[in-house]
PDB file of N, CA and C in Angstrom:
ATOM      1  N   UNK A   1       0.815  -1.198   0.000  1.00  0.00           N
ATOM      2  CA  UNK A   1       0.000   0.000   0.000  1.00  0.00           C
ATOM      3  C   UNK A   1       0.858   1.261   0.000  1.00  0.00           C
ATOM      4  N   UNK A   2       2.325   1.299   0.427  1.00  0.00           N
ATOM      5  CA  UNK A   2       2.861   2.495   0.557  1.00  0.00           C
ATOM      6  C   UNK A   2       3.658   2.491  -0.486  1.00  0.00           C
ATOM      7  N   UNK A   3       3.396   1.785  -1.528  1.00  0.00           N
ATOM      8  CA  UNK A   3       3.519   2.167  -2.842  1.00  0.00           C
ATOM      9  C   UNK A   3       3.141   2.750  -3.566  1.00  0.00           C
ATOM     10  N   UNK A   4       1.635   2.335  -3.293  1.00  0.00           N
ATOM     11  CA  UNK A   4       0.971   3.918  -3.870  1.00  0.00           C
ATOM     12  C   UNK A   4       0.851   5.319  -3.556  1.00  0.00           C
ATOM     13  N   UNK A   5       1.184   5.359  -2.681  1.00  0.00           N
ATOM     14  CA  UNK A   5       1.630   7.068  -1.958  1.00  0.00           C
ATOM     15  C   UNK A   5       2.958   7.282  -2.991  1.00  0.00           C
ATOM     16  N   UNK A   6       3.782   6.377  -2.995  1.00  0.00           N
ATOM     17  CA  UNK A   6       5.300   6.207  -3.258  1.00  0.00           C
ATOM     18  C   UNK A   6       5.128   6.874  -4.966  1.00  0.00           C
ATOM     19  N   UNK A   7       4.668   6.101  -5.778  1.00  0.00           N
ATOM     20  CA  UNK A   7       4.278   6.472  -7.195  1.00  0.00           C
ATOM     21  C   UNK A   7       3.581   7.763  -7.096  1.00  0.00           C
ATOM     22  N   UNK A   8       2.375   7.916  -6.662  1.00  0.00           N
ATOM     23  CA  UNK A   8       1.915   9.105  -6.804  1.00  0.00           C
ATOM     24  C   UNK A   8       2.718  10.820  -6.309  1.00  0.00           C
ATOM     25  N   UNK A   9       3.153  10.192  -5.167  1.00  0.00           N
ATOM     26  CA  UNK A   9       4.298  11.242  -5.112  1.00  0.00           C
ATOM     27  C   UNK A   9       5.160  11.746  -5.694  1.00  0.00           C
ATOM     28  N   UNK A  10       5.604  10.384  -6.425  1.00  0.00           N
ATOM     29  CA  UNK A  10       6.595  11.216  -7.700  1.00  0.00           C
ATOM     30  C   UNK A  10       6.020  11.911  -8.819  1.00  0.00           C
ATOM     31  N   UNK A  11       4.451  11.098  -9.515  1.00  0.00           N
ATOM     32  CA  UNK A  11       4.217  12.453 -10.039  1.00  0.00           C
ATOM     33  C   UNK A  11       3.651  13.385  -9.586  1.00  0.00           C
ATOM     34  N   UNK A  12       3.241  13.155  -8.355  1.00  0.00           N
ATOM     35  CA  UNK A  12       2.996  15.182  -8.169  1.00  0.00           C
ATOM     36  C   UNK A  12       4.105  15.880  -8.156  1.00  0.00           C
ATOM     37  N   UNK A  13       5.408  15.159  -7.607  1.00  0.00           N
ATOM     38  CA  UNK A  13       6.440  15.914  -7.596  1.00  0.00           C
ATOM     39  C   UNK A  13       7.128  16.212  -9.130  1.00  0.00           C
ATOM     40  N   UNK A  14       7.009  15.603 -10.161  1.00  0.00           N
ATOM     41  CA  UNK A  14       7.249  16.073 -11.317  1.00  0.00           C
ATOM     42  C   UNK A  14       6.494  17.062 -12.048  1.00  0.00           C
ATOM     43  N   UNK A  15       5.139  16.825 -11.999  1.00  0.00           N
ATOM     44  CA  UNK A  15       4.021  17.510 -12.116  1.00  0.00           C
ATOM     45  C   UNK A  15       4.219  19.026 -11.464  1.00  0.00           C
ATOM     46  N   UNK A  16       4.427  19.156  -9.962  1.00  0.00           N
ATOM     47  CA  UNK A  16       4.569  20.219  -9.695  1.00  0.00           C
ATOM     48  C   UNK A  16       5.802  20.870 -10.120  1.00  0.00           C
ATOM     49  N   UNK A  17       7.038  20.531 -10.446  1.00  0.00           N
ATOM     50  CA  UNK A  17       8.031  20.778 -11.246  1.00  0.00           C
ATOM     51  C   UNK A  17       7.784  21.683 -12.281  1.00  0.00           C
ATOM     52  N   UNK A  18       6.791  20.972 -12.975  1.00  0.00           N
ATOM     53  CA  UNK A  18       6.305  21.705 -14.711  1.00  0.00           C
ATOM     54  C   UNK A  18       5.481  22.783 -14.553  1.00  0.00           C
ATOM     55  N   UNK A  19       4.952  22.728 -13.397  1.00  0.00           N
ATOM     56  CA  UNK A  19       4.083  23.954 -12.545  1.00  0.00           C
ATOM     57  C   UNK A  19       5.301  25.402 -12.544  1.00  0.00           C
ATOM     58  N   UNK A  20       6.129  24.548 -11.577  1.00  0.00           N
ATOM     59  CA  UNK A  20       7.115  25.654 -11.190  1.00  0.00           C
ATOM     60  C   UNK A  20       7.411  26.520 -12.233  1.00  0.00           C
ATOM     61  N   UNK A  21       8.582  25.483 -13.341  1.00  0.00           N
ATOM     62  CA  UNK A  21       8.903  25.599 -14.349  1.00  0.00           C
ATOM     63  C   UNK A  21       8.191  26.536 -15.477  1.00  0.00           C
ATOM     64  N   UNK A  22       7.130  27.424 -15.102  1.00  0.00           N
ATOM     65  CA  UNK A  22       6.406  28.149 -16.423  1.00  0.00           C
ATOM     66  C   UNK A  22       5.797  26.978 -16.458  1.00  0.00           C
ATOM     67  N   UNK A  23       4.000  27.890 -16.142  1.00  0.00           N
ATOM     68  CA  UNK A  23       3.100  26.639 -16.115  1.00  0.00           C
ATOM     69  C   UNK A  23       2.764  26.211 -17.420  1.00  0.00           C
ATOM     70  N   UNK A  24       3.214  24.560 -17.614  1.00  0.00           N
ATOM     71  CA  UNK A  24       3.320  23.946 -18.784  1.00  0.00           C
ATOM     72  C   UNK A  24       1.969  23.832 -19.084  1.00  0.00           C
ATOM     73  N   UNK A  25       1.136  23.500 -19.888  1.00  0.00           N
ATOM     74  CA  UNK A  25       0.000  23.431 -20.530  1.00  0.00           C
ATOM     75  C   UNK A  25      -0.119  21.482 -19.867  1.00  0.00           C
ATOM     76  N   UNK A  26       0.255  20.679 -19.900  1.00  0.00           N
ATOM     77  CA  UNK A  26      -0.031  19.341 -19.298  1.00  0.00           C
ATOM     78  C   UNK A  26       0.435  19.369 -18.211  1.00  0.00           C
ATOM     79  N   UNK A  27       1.177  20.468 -17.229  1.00  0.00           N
ATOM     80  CA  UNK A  27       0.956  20.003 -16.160  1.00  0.00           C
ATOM     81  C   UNK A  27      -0.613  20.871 -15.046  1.00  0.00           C
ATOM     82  N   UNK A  28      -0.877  22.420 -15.836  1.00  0.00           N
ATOM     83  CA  UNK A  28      -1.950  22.952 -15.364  1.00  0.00           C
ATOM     84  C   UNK A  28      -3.211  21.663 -15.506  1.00  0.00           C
ATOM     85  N   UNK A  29      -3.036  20.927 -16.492  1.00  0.00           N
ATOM     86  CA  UNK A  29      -4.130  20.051 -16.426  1.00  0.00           C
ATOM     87  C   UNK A  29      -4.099  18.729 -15.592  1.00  0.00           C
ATOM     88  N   UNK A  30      -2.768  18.172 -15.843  1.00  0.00           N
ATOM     89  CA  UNK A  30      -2.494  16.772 -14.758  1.00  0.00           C
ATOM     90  C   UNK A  30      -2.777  16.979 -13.473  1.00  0.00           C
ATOM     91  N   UNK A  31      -2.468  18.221 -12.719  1.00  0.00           N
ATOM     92  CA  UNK A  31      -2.312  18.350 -11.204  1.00  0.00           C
ATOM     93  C   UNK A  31      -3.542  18.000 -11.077  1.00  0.00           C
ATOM     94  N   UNK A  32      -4.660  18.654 -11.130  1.00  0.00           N
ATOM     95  CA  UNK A  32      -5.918  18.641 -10.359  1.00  0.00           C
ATOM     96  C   UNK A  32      -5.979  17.449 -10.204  1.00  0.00           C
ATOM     97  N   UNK A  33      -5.749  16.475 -11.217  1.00  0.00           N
ATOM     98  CA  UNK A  33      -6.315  14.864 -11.412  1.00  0.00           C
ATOM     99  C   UNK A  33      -5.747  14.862 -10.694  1.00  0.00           C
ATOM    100  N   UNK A  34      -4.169  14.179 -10.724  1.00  0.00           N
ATOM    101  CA  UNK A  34      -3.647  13.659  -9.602  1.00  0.00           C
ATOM    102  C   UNK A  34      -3.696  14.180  -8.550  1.00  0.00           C
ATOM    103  N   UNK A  35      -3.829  15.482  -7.756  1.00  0.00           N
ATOM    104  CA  UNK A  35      -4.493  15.260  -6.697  1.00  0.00           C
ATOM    105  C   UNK A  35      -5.861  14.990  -5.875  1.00  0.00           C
ATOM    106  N   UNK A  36      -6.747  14.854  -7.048  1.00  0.00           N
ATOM    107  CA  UNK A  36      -7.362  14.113  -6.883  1.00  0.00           C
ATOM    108  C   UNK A  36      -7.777  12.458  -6.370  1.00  0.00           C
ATOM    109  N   UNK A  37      -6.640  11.632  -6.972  1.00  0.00           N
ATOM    110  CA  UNK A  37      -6.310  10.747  -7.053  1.00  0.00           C
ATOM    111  C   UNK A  37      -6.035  10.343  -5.940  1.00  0.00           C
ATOM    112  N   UNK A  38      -5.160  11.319  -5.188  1.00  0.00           N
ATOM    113  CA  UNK A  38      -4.279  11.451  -4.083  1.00  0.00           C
ATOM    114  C   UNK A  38      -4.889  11.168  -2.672  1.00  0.00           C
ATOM    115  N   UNK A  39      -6.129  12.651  -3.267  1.00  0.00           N
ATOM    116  CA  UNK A  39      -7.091  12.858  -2.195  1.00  0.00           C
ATOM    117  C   UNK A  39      -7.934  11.691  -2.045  1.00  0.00           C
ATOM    118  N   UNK A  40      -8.388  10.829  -3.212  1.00  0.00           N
ATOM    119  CA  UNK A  40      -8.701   9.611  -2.844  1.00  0.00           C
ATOM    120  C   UNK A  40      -7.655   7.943  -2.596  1.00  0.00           C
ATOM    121  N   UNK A  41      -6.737   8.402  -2.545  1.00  0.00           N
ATOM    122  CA  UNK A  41      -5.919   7.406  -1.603  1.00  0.00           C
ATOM    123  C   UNK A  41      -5.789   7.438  -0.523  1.00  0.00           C
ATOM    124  N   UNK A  42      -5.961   8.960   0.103  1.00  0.00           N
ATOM    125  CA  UNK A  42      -5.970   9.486   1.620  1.00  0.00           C
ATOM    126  C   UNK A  42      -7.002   8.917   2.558  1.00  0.00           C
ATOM    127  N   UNK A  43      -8.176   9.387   1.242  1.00  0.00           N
ATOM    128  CA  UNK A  43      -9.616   8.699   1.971  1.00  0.00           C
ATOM    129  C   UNK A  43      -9.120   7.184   2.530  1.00  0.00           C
ATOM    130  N   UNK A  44      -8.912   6.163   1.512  1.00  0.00           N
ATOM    131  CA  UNK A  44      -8.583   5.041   1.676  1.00  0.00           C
ATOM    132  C   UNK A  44      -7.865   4.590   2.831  1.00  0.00           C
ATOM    133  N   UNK A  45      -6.683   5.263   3.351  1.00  0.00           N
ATOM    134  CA  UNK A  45      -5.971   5.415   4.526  1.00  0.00           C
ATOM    135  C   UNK A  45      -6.173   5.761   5.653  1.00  0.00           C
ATOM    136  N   UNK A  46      -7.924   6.279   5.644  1.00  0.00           N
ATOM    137  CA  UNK A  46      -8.215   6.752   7.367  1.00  0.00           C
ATOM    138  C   UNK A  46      -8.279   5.486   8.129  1.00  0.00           C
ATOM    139  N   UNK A  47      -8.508   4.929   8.078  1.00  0.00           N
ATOM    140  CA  UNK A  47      -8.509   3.232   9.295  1.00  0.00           C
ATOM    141  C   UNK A  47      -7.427   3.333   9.928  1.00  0.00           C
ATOM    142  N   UNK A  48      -6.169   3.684   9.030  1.00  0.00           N
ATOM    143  CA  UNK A  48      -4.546   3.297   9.284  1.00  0.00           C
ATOM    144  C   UNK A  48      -4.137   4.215   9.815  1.00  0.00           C
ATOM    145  N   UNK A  49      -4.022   5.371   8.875  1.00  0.00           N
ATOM    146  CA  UNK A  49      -3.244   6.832   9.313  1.00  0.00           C
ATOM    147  C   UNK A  49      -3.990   7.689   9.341  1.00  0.00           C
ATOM    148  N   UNK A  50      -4.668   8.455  10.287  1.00  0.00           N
ATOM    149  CA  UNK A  50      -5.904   8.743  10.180  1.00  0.00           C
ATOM    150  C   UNK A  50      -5.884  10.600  10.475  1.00  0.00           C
ATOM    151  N   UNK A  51      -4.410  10.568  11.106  1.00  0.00           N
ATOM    152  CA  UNK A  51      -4.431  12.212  11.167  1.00  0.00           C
ATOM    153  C   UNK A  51      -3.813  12.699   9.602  1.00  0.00           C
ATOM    154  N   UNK A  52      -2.688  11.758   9.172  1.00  0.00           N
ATOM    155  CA  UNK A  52      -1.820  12.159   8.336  1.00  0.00           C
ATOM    156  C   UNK A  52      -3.115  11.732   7.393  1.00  0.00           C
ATOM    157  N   UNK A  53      -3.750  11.215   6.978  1.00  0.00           N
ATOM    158  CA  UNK A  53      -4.765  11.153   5.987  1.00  0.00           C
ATOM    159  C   UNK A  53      -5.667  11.955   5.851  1.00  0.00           C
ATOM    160  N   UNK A  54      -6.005  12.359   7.259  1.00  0.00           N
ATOM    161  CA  UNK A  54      -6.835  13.852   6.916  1.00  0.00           C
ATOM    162  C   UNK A  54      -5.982  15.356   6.504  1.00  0.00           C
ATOM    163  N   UNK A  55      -4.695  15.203   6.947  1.00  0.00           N
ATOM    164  CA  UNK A  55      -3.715  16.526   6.245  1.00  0.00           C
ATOM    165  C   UNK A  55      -3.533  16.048   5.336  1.00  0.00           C
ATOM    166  N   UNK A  56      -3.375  14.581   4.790  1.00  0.00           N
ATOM    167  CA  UNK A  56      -3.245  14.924   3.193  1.00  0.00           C
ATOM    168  C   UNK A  56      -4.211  15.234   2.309  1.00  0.00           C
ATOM    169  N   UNK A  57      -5.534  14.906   2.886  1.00  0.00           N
ATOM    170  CA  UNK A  57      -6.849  15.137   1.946  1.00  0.00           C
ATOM    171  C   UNK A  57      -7.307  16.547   1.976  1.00  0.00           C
ATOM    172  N   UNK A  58      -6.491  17.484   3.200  1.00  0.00           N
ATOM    173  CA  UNK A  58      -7.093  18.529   3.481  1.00  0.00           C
ATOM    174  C   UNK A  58      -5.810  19.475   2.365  1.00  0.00           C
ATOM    175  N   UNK A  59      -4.439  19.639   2.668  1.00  0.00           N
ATOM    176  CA  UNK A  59      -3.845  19.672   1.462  1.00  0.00           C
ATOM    177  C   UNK A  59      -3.854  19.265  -0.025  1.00  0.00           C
ATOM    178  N   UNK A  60      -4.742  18.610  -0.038  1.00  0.00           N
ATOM    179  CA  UNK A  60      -5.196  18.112  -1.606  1.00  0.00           C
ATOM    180  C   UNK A  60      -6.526  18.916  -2.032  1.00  0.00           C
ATOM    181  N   UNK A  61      -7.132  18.962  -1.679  1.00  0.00           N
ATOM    182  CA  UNK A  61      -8.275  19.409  -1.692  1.00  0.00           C
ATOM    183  C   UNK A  61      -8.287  21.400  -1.626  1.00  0.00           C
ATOM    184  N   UNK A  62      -7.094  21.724  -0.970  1.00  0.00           N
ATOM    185  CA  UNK A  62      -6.535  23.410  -0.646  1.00  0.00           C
ATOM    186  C   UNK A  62      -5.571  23.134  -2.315  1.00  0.00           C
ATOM    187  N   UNK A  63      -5.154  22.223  -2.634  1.00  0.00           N
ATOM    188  CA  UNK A  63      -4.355  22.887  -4.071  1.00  0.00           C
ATOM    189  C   UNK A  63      -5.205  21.890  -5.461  1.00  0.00           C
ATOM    190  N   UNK A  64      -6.385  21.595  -5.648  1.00  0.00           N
ATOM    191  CA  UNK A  64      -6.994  21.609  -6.154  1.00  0.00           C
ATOM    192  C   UNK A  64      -8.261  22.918  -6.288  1.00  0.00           C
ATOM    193  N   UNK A  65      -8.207  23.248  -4.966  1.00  0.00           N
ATOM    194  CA  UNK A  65      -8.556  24.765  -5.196  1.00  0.00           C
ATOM    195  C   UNK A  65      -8.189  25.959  -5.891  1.00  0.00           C
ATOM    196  N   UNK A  66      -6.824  25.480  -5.214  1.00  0.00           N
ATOM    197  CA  UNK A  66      -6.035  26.676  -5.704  1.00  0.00           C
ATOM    198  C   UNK A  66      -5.876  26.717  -7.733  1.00  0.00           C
ATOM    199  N   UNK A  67      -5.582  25.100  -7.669  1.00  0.00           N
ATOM    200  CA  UNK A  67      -4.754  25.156  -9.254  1.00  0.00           C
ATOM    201  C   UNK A  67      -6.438  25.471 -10.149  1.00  0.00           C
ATOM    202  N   UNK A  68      -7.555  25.646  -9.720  1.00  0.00           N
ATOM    203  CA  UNK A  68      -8.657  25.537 -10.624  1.00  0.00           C
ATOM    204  C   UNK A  68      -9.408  27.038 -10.063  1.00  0.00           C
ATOM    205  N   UNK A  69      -8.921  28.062  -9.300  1.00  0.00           N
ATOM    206  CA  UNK A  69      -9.998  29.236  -9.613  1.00  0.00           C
ATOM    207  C   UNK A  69      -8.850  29.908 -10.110  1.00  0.00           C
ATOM    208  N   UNK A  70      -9.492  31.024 -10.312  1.00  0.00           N
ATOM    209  CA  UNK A  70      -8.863  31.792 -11.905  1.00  0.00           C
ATOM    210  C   UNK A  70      -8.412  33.418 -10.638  1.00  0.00           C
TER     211      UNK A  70
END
């Protein structure tokens, strides 16, 4: 299971890269998904990790905000 944190982390972390980088046209669009994605792996993780799953869903959910109002 902490593989999938493991993968997804790297692409947000590339993803946010292309962000940094002069926002690339595929990464303004990838982020939201994948944190989306994210935010639903977090969900998945409340049984287990249940504080760190709610800061990650609550950080996911604050930059899916962010990357989608204008």
């Amino acid at each position: 299971m902490g593989w999938i944190h493991l993968v997804l982390g790297v692409l947000l972390l590339v993803t946010g890269l292309g962000l940094l980088a002069g926002p690339a046209p595929w990464a303004r669009l990838t982020a939201p998904v994948l944190a989306s994605v994210s935010v639903i792996a977090d969900f998945f993780f409340l049984p287990y990790q249940p504080w760190w799953a709610l800061v990650g869903i609550a950080l996911g959910i604050f930059v899916i905000w962010a990357l989608t109002r204008r």
